[in-house]
Coordinates of C-alpha atoms and ligand atoms in Angstrom, one line a residue:
X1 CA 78.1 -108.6 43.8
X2 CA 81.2 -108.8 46.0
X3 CA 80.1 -108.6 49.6
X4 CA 81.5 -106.4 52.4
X5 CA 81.0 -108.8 55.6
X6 CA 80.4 -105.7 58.2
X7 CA 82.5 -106.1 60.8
X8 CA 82.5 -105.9 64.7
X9 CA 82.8 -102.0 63.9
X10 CA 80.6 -101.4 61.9
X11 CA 78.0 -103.3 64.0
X12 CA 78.3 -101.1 66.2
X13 CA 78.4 -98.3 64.4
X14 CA 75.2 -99.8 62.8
X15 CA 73.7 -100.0 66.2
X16 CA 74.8 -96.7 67.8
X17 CA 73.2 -95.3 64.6
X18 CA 70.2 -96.8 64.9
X19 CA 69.8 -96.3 68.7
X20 CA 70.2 -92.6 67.9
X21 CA 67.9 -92.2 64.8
X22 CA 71.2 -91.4 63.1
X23 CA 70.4 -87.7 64.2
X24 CA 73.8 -85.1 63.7
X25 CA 75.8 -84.0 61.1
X26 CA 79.1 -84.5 62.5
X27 CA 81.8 -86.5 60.5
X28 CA 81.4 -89.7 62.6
X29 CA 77.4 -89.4 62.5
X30 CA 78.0 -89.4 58.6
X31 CA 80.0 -92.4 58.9
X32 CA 77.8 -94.1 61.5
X33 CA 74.7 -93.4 58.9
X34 CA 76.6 -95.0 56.0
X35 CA 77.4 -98.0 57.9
X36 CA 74.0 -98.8 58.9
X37 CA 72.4 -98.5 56.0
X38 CA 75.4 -100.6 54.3
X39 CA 74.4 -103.3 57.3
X40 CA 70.5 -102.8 56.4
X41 CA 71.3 -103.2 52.1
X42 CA 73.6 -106.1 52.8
X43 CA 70.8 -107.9 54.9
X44 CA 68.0 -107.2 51.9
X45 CA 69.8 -107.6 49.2
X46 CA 70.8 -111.4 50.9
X47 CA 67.1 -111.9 50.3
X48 CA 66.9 -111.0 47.1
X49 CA 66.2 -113.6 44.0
X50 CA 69.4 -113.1 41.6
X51 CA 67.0 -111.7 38.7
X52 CA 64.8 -109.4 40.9
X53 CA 64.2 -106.4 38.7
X54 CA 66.6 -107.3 36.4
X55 CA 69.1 -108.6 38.2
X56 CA 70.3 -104.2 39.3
X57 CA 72.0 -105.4 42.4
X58 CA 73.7 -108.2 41.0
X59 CA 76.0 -105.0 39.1
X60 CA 79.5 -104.5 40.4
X61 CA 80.6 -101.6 42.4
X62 CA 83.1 -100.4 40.1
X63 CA 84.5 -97.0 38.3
X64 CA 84.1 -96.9 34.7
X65 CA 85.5 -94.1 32.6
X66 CA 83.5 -92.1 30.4
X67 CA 85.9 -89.3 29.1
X68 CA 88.8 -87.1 30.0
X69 CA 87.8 -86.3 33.5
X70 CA 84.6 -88.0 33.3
X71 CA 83.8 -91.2 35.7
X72 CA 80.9 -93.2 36.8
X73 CA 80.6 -95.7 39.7
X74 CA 78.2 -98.1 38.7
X75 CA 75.6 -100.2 40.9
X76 CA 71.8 -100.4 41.6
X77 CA 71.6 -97.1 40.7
X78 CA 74.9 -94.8 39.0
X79 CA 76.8 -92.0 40.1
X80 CA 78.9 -89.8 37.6
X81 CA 82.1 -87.6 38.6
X82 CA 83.3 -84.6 36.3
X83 CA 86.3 -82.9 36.8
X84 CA 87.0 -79.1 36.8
X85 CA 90.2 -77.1 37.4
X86 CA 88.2 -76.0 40.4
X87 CA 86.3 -79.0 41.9
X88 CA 83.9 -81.7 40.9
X89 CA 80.4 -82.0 39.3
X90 CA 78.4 -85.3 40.4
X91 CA 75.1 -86.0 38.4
X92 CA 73.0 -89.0 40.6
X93 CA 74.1 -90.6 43.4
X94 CA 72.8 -93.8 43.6
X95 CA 71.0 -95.8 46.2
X96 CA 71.9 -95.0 49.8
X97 CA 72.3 -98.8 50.6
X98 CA 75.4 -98.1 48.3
X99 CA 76.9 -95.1 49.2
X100 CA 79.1 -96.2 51.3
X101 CA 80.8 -98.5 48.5
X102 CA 80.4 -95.4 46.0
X103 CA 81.8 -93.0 48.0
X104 CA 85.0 -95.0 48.9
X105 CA 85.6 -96.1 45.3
X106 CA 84.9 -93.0 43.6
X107 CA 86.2 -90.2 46.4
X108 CA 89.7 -91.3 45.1
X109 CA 89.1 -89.4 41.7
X110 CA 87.7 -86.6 42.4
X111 CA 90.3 -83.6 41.7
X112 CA 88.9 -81.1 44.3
X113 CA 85.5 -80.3 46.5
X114 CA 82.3 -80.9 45.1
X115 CA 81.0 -77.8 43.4
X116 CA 77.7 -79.2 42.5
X117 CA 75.5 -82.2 42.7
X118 CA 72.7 -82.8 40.3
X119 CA 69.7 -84.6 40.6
X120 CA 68.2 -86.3 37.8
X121 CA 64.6 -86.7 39.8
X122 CA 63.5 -87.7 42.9
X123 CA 63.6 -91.2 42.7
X124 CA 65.3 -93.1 45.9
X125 CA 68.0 -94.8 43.4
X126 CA 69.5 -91.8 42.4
X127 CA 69.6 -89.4 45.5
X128 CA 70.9 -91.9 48.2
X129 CA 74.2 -90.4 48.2
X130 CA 73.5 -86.4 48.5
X131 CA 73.9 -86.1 52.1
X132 CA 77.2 -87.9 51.5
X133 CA 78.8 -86.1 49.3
X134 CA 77.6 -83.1 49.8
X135 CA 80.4 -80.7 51.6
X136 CA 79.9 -76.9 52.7
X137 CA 79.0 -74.7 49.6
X138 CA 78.3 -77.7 47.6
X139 CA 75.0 -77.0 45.1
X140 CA 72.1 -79.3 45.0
X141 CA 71.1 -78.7 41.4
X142 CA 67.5 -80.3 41.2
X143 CA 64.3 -79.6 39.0
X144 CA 61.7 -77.2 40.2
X145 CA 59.6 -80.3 40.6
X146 CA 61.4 -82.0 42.4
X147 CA 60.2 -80.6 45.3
X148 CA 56.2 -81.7 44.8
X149 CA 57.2 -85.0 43.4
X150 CA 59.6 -85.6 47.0
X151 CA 56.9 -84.6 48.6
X152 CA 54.3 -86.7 48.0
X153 CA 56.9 -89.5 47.7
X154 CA 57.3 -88.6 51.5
X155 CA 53.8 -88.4 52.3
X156 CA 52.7 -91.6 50.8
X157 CA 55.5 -94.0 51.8
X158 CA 53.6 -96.5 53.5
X159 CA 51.4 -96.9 50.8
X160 CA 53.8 -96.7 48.5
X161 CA 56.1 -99.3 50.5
X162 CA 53.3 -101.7 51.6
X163 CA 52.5 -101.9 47.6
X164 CA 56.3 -102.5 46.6
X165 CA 56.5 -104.9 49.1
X166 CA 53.9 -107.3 47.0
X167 CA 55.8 -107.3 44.2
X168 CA 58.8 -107.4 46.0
X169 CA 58.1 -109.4 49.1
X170 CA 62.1 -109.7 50.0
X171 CA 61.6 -106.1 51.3
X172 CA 61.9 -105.5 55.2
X173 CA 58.4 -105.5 56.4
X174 CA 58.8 -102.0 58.0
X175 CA 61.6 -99.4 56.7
X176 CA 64.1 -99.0 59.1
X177 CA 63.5 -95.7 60.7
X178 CA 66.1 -94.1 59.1
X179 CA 66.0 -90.9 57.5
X180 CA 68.5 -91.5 54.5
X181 CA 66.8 -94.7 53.9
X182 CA 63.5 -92.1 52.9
X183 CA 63.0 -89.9 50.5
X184 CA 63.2 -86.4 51.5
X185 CA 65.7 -84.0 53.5
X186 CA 67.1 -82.8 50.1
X187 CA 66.9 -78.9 49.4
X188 CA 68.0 -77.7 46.2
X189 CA 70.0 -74.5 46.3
X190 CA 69.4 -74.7 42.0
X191 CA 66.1 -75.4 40.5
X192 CA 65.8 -75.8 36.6
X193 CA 62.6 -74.6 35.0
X194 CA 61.4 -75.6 31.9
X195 CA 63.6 -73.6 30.3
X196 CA 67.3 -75.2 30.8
X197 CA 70.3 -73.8 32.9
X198 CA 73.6 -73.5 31.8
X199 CA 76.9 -72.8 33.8
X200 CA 81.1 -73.2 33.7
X201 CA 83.0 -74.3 36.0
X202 CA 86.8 -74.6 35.7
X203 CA 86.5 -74.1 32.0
X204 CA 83.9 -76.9 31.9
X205 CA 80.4 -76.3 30.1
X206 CA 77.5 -78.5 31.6
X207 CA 73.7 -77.7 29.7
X208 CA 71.1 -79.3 33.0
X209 CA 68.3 -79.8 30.7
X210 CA 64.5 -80.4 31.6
X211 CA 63.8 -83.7 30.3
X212 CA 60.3 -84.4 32.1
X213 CA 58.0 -86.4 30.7
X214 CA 59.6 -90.1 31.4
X215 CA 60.4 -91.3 35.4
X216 CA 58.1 -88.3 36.6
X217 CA 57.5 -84.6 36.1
X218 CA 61.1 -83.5 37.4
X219 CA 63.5 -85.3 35.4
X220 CA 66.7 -83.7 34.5
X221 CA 69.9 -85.1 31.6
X222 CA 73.0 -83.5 32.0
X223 CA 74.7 -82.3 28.4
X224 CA 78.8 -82.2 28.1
X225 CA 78.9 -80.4 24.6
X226 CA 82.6 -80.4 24.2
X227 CA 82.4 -84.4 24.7
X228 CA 79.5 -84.9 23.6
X229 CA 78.5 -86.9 26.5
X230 CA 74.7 -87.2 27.6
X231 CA 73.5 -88.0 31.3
X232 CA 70.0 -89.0 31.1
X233 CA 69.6 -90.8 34.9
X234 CA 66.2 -92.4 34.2
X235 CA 64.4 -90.2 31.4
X236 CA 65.6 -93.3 28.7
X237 CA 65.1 -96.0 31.5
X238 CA 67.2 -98.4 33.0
X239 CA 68.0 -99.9 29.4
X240 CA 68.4 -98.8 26.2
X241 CA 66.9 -99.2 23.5
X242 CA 63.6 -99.7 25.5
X243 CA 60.1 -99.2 25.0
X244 CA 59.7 -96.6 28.4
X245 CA 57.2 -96.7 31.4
X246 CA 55.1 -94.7 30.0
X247 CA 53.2 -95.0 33.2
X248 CA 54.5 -97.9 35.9
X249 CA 52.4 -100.2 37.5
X250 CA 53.8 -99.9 40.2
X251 CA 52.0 -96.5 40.3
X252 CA 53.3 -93.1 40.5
X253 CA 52.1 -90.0 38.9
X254 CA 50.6 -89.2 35.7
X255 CA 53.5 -89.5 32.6
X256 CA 52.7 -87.3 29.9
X257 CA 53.4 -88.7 26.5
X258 CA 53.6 -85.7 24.4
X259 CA 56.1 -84.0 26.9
X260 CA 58.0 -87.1 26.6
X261 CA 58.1 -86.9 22.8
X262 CA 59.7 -83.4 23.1
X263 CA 61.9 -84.7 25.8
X264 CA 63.5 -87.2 23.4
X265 CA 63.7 -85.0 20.6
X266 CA 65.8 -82.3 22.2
X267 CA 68.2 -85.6 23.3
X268 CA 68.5 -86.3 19.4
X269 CA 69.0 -83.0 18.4
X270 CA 72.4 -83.2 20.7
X271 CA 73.6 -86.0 18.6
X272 CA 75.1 -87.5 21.7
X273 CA 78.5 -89.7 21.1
X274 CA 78.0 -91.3 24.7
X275 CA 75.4 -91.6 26.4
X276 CA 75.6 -92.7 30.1
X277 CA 72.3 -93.9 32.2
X278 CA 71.6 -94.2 35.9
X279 CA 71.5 -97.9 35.4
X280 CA 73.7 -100.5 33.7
X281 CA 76.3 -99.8 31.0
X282 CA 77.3 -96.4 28.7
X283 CA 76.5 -96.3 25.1
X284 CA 78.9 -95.4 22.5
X285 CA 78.9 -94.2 19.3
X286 CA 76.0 -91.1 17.7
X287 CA 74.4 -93.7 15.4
X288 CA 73.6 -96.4 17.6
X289 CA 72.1 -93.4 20.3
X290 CA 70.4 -91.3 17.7
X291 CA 68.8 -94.2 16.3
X292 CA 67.8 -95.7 19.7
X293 CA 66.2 -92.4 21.0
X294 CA 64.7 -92.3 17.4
X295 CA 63.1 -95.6 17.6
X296 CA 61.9 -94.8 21.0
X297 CA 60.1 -91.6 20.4
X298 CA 58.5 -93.2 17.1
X299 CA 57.0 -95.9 19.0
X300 CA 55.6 -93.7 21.8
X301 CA 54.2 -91.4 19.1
X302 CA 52.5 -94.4 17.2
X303 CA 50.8 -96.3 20.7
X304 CA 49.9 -92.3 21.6
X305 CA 48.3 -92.2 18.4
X306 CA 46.8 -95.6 17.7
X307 CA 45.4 -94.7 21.4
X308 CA 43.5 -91.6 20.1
X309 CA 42.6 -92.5 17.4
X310 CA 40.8 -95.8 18.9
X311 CA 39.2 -93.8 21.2
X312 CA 37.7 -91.6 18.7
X313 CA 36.4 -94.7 16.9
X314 CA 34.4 -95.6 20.0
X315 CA 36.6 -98.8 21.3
X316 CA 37.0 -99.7 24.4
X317 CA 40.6 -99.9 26.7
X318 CA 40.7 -103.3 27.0
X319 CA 40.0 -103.7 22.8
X320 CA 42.8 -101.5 22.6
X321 CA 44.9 -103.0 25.1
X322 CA 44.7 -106.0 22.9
X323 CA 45.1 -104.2 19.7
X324 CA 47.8 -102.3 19.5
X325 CA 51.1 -103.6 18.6
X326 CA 54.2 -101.8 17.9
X327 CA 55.2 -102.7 14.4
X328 CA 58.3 -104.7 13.5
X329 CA 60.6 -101.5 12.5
X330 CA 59.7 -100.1 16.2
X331 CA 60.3 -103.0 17.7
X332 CA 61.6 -102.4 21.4
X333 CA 62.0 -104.4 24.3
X334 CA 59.0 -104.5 26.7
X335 CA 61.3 -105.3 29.9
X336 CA 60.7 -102.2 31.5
X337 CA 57.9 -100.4 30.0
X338 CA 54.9 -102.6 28.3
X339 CA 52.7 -101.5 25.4
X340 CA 49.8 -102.5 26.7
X341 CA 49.9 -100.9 30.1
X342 CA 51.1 -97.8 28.0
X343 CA 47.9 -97.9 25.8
X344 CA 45.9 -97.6 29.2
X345 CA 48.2 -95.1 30.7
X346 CA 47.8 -92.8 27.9
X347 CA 43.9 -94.0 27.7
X348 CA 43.7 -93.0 31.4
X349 CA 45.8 -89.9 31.2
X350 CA 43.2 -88.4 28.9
X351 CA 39.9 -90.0 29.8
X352 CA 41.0 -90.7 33.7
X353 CA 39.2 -93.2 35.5
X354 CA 35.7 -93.1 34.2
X355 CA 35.4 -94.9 31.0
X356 CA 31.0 -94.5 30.6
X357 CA 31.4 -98.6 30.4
X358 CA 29.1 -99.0 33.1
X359 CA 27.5 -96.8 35.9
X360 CA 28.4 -99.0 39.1
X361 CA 32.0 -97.4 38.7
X362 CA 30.9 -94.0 40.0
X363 CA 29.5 -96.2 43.5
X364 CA 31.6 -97.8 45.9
X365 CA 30.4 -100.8 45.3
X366 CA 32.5 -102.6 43.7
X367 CA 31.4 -106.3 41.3
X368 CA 33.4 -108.3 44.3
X369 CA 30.6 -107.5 46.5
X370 CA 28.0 -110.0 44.6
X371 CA 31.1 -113.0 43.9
X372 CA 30.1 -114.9 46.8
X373 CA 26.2 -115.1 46.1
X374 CA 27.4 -116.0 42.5
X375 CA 29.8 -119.1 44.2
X376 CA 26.7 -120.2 46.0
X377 CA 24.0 -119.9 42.7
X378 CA 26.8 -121.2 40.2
X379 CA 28.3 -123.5 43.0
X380 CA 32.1 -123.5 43.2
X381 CA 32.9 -127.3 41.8
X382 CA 31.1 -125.5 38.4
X383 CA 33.0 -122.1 38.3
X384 CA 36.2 -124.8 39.0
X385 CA 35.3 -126.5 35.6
X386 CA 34.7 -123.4 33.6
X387 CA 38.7 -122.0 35.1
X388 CA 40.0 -125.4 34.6
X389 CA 38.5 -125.2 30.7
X390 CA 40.0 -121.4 30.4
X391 CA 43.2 -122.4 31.5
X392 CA 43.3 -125.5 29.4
X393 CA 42.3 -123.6 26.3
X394 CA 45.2 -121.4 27.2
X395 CA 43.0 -118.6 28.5
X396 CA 44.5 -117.9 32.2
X397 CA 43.4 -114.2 33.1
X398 CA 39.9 -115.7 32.2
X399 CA 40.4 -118.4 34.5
X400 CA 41.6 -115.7 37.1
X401 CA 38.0 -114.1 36.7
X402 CA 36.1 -117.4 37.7
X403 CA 38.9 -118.1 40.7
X404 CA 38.5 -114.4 41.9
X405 CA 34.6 -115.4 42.4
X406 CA 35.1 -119.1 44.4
X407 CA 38.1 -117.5 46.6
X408 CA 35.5 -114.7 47.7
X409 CA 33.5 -117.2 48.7
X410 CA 36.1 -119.0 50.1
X411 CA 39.1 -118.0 50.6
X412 CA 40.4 -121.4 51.2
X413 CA 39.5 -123.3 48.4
X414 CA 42.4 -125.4 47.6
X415 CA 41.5 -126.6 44.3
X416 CA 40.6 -123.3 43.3
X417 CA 44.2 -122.0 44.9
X418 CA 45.8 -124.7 43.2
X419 CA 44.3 -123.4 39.4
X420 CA 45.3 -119.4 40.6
X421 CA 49.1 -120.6 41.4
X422 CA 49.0 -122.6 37.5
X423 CA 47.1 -118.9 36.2
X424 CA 49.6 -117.3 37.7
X425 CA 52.0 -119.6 36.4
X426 CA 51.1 -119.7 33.0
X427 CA 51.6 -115.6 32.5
X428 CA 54.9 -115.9 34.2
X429 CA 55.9 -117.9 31.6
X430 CA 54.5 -116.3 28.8
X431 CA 56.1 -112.7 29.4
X432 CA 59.3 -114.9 29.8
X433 CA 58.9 -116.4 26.6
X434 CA 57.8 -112.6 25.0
X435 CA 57.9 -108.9 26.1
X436 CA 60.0 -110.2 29.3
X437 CA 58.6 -107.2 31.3
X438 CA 60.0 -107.1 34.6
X439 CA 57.6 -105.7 36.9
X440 CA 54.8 -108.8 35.3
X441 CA 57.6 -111.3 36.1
X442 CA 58.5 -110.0 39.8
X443 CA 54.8 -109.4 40.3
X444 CA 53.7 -113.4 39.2
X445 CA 56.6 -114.9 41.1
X446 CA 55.7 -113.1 44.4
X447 CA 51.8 -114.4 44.1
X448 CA 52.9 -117.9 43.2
X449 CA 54.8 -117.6 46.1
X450 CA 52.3 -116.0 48.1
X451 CA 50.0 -119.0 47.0
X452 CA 52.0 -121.6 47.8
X453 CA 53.0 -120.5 51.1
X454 CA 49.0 -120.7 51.7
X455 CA 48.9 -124.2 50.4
X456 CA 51.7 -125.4 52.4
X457 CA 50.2 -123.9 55.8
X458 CA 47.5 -126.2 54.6
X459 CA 48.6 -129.6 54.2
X460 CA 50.7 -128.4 57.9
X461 CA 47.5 -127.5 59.6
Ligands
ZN1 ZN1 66.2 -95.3 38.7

């Protein structure tokens, strides 16, 4: 990505801002907000490995366009610009880090005020930009559950950042206290219900659908019918074709699979000849997206079902977790979303938490608690043999079951730290080698890293 050095101005613009909390609405405390952040983005996104999450912020700033008066600025996250004899529609807005960048390239196009903005969901990656754009009279057109899923987005973003922050351990230690760098401060003037909402404006039709069901409960597409363009933000994902998150393990709310299936077949039954997503490139041409949104909700049906139906035969999550397979003509990448961690999701969303395996799970005492009497009766230098075996036989997570019991006992173990970083290792390099899935790749690298920092403090001490 081409970098902006900030200059002397902006530094102090960057400062000024954050002295101030970045409190007002004037015109320069807009511009003094957009700096800082730029400043803050810059400085992380310095820190992150190029393929991070698939390599999003390694994506050029530039305008793409999609249609007569259609544009989109892409970037981590993408913003769209329509064009109406009387203003502009934007759908996303991308990640505030990038506003700034957005803003300038884009502003350039747009033929008049901005008449609306729609949201696709509450996700940081596509309403960074609202407060940015949005001018007096503008409408914030959001889902009606947009406002529960900001909320709790709000209310649990130390968690929620402390927990991104393992996989992703680039992230600033502490969130600037910025408020466009949180979620929140966004008040639709539009909500869309279940049912969807339809206006014109300059002789434009735009159809806001409800498309829940994928990236949380208050997803919104955006329909062009006269060009047959669809704006999906993140209801298909970042790629396409793509086997979806069914459920992220990063966390989140519950993802219902069902919903999603109806989600995806009101998207076919558009028979889209473009279809543009929040993240990376535009799609053209109605076989090549009919037959992708096909594929994808036949494979969700078949793990949904193949879940069920295991469930009713009396196996067990982890049986099915192992199990089920999408077969070869549903084939889909597993970069984003996995199958297995979809068979448990859906397990989970219809079971929840208690699976009737064993009884200790309603206690809070959880089978850590007796690891370090088992490292003292098995004795560590024997639970070491049986992880070194597991690994050699090419059975890491085992290993990681006997190395979870030593490093109870003692944390420090460097043999046993040694044989967790080559676990980790080994799965790293097996979901390169297959399903590729991001979040598993991120995830291994930060604990390798996490390991071997550990190590090295060791041979320094
Ligand atoms: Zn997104």
């Amino acid at each position: 990505m081409e970098q902006v050095k900030p200059t002397f101005i902006t530094a102090l613009f960057a400062a000024a801002c954050l002295l101030s909390g970045c409190s007002g609405d004037s015109d320069i405390a807009r511009k003094a907000k957009l700096k800082a952040v730029e400043v803050i983005g810059e400085a992380a996104q310095e820190r992150m490995p190029d393929d991070v999450a698939g390599g999003f912020h390694k994506i050029p700033i530039e305008v793409v366009e999609l249609g007569k008066d259609v544009y989109q600025v892409m970037g981590i996250g993408n913003t769209h610009l329509i064009n109406t004899s009387a203003g502009s529609v934007l759908f996303d807005t991308g990640l505030v880090i990038q506003a700034a960048e957005q803003i300038e390239k884009l502003s350039p196009y747009a033929s008049g005020p901005i008449s609306h903005i729609i949201v696709s969901h509450s996700h940081a990656d596509h309403i960074g930009g609202v407060q940015f754009w949005q001018q007096e009279g503008t409408e914030i057109v959001a889902h009606r559950q947009f406002a529960e899923e900001q909320r709790y987005l709000m209310e649990l973003e130390p968690y929620l950042h402390q927990r991104n922050r393992t996989v992703f351990p680039w992230l600033p230690e502490k969130l600037p206290n910025i408020p466009m760098l949180k979620y929140g401060g966004i008040e639709p003037t539009i909500t869309v219900d279940y049912k969807d909402y339809q206006f014109e404006q300059g002789g434009v039709a735009f159809h806001v659908l409800s498309t829940p069901g994928a990236e949380g409960a208050d997803n919104l597409s955006l329909w062009l019918p006269e060009q047959k363009i669809l704006f999906t933000g993140d209801t298909l994902g970042p790629n396409f074709p793509q086997f979806p998150n069914v459920f992220t393990m990063r966390g989140e709310k519950v993802r219902k699979p069902i919903e999603y299936i109806a989600t995806l077949n009101k998207l076919i039954a558009l028979e889209p000849e473009i279809l543009a997503m929040s993240h990376h490139e535009h799609i053209i041409g109605k076989d090549a997206i009919v037959g992708g949104l096909t594929r994808i909700r036949d494979a969700v049906q078949y793990v949904h079902d193949a879940v069920v139906d295991g469930m009713n035969a009396g196996k067990t999550v982890h049986q099915l977790m192992a199990e089920v397979a999408l077969p070869e003509h549903l084939e889909l990448t597993q970069v984003h979303g996995k199958v297995s961690w979809a068979v448990r999701s859906i397990w989970e969303y219809y079971a929840t938490w208690f699976h009737f395996d064993t009884p200790t799970d309603l206690y809070p005492v959880p089978v850590q608690d007796v690891y370090a009497e088992l490292a003292e009766l098995a004795g560590s230098s024997a639970l070491l043999g049986k992880a070194g075996e597991a690994l050699d036989n090419g059975q890491p997570v085992r290993a990681l079951h006997f190395l979870e019991i030593v490093l109870e006992a003692e944390p420090d173990n460097s043999g046993a730290l040694l044989q967790q970083t080559r676990a980790y290792e080994t799965l790293l390099e097996r979901a390169q080698a297959t399903h590729g899935n991001n979040y598993e790749k991120d995830y291994m690298r930060a604990l390798i890293q996490a390991n071997q920092a550990k190590m090295a403090a060791q041979k320094g001490a």
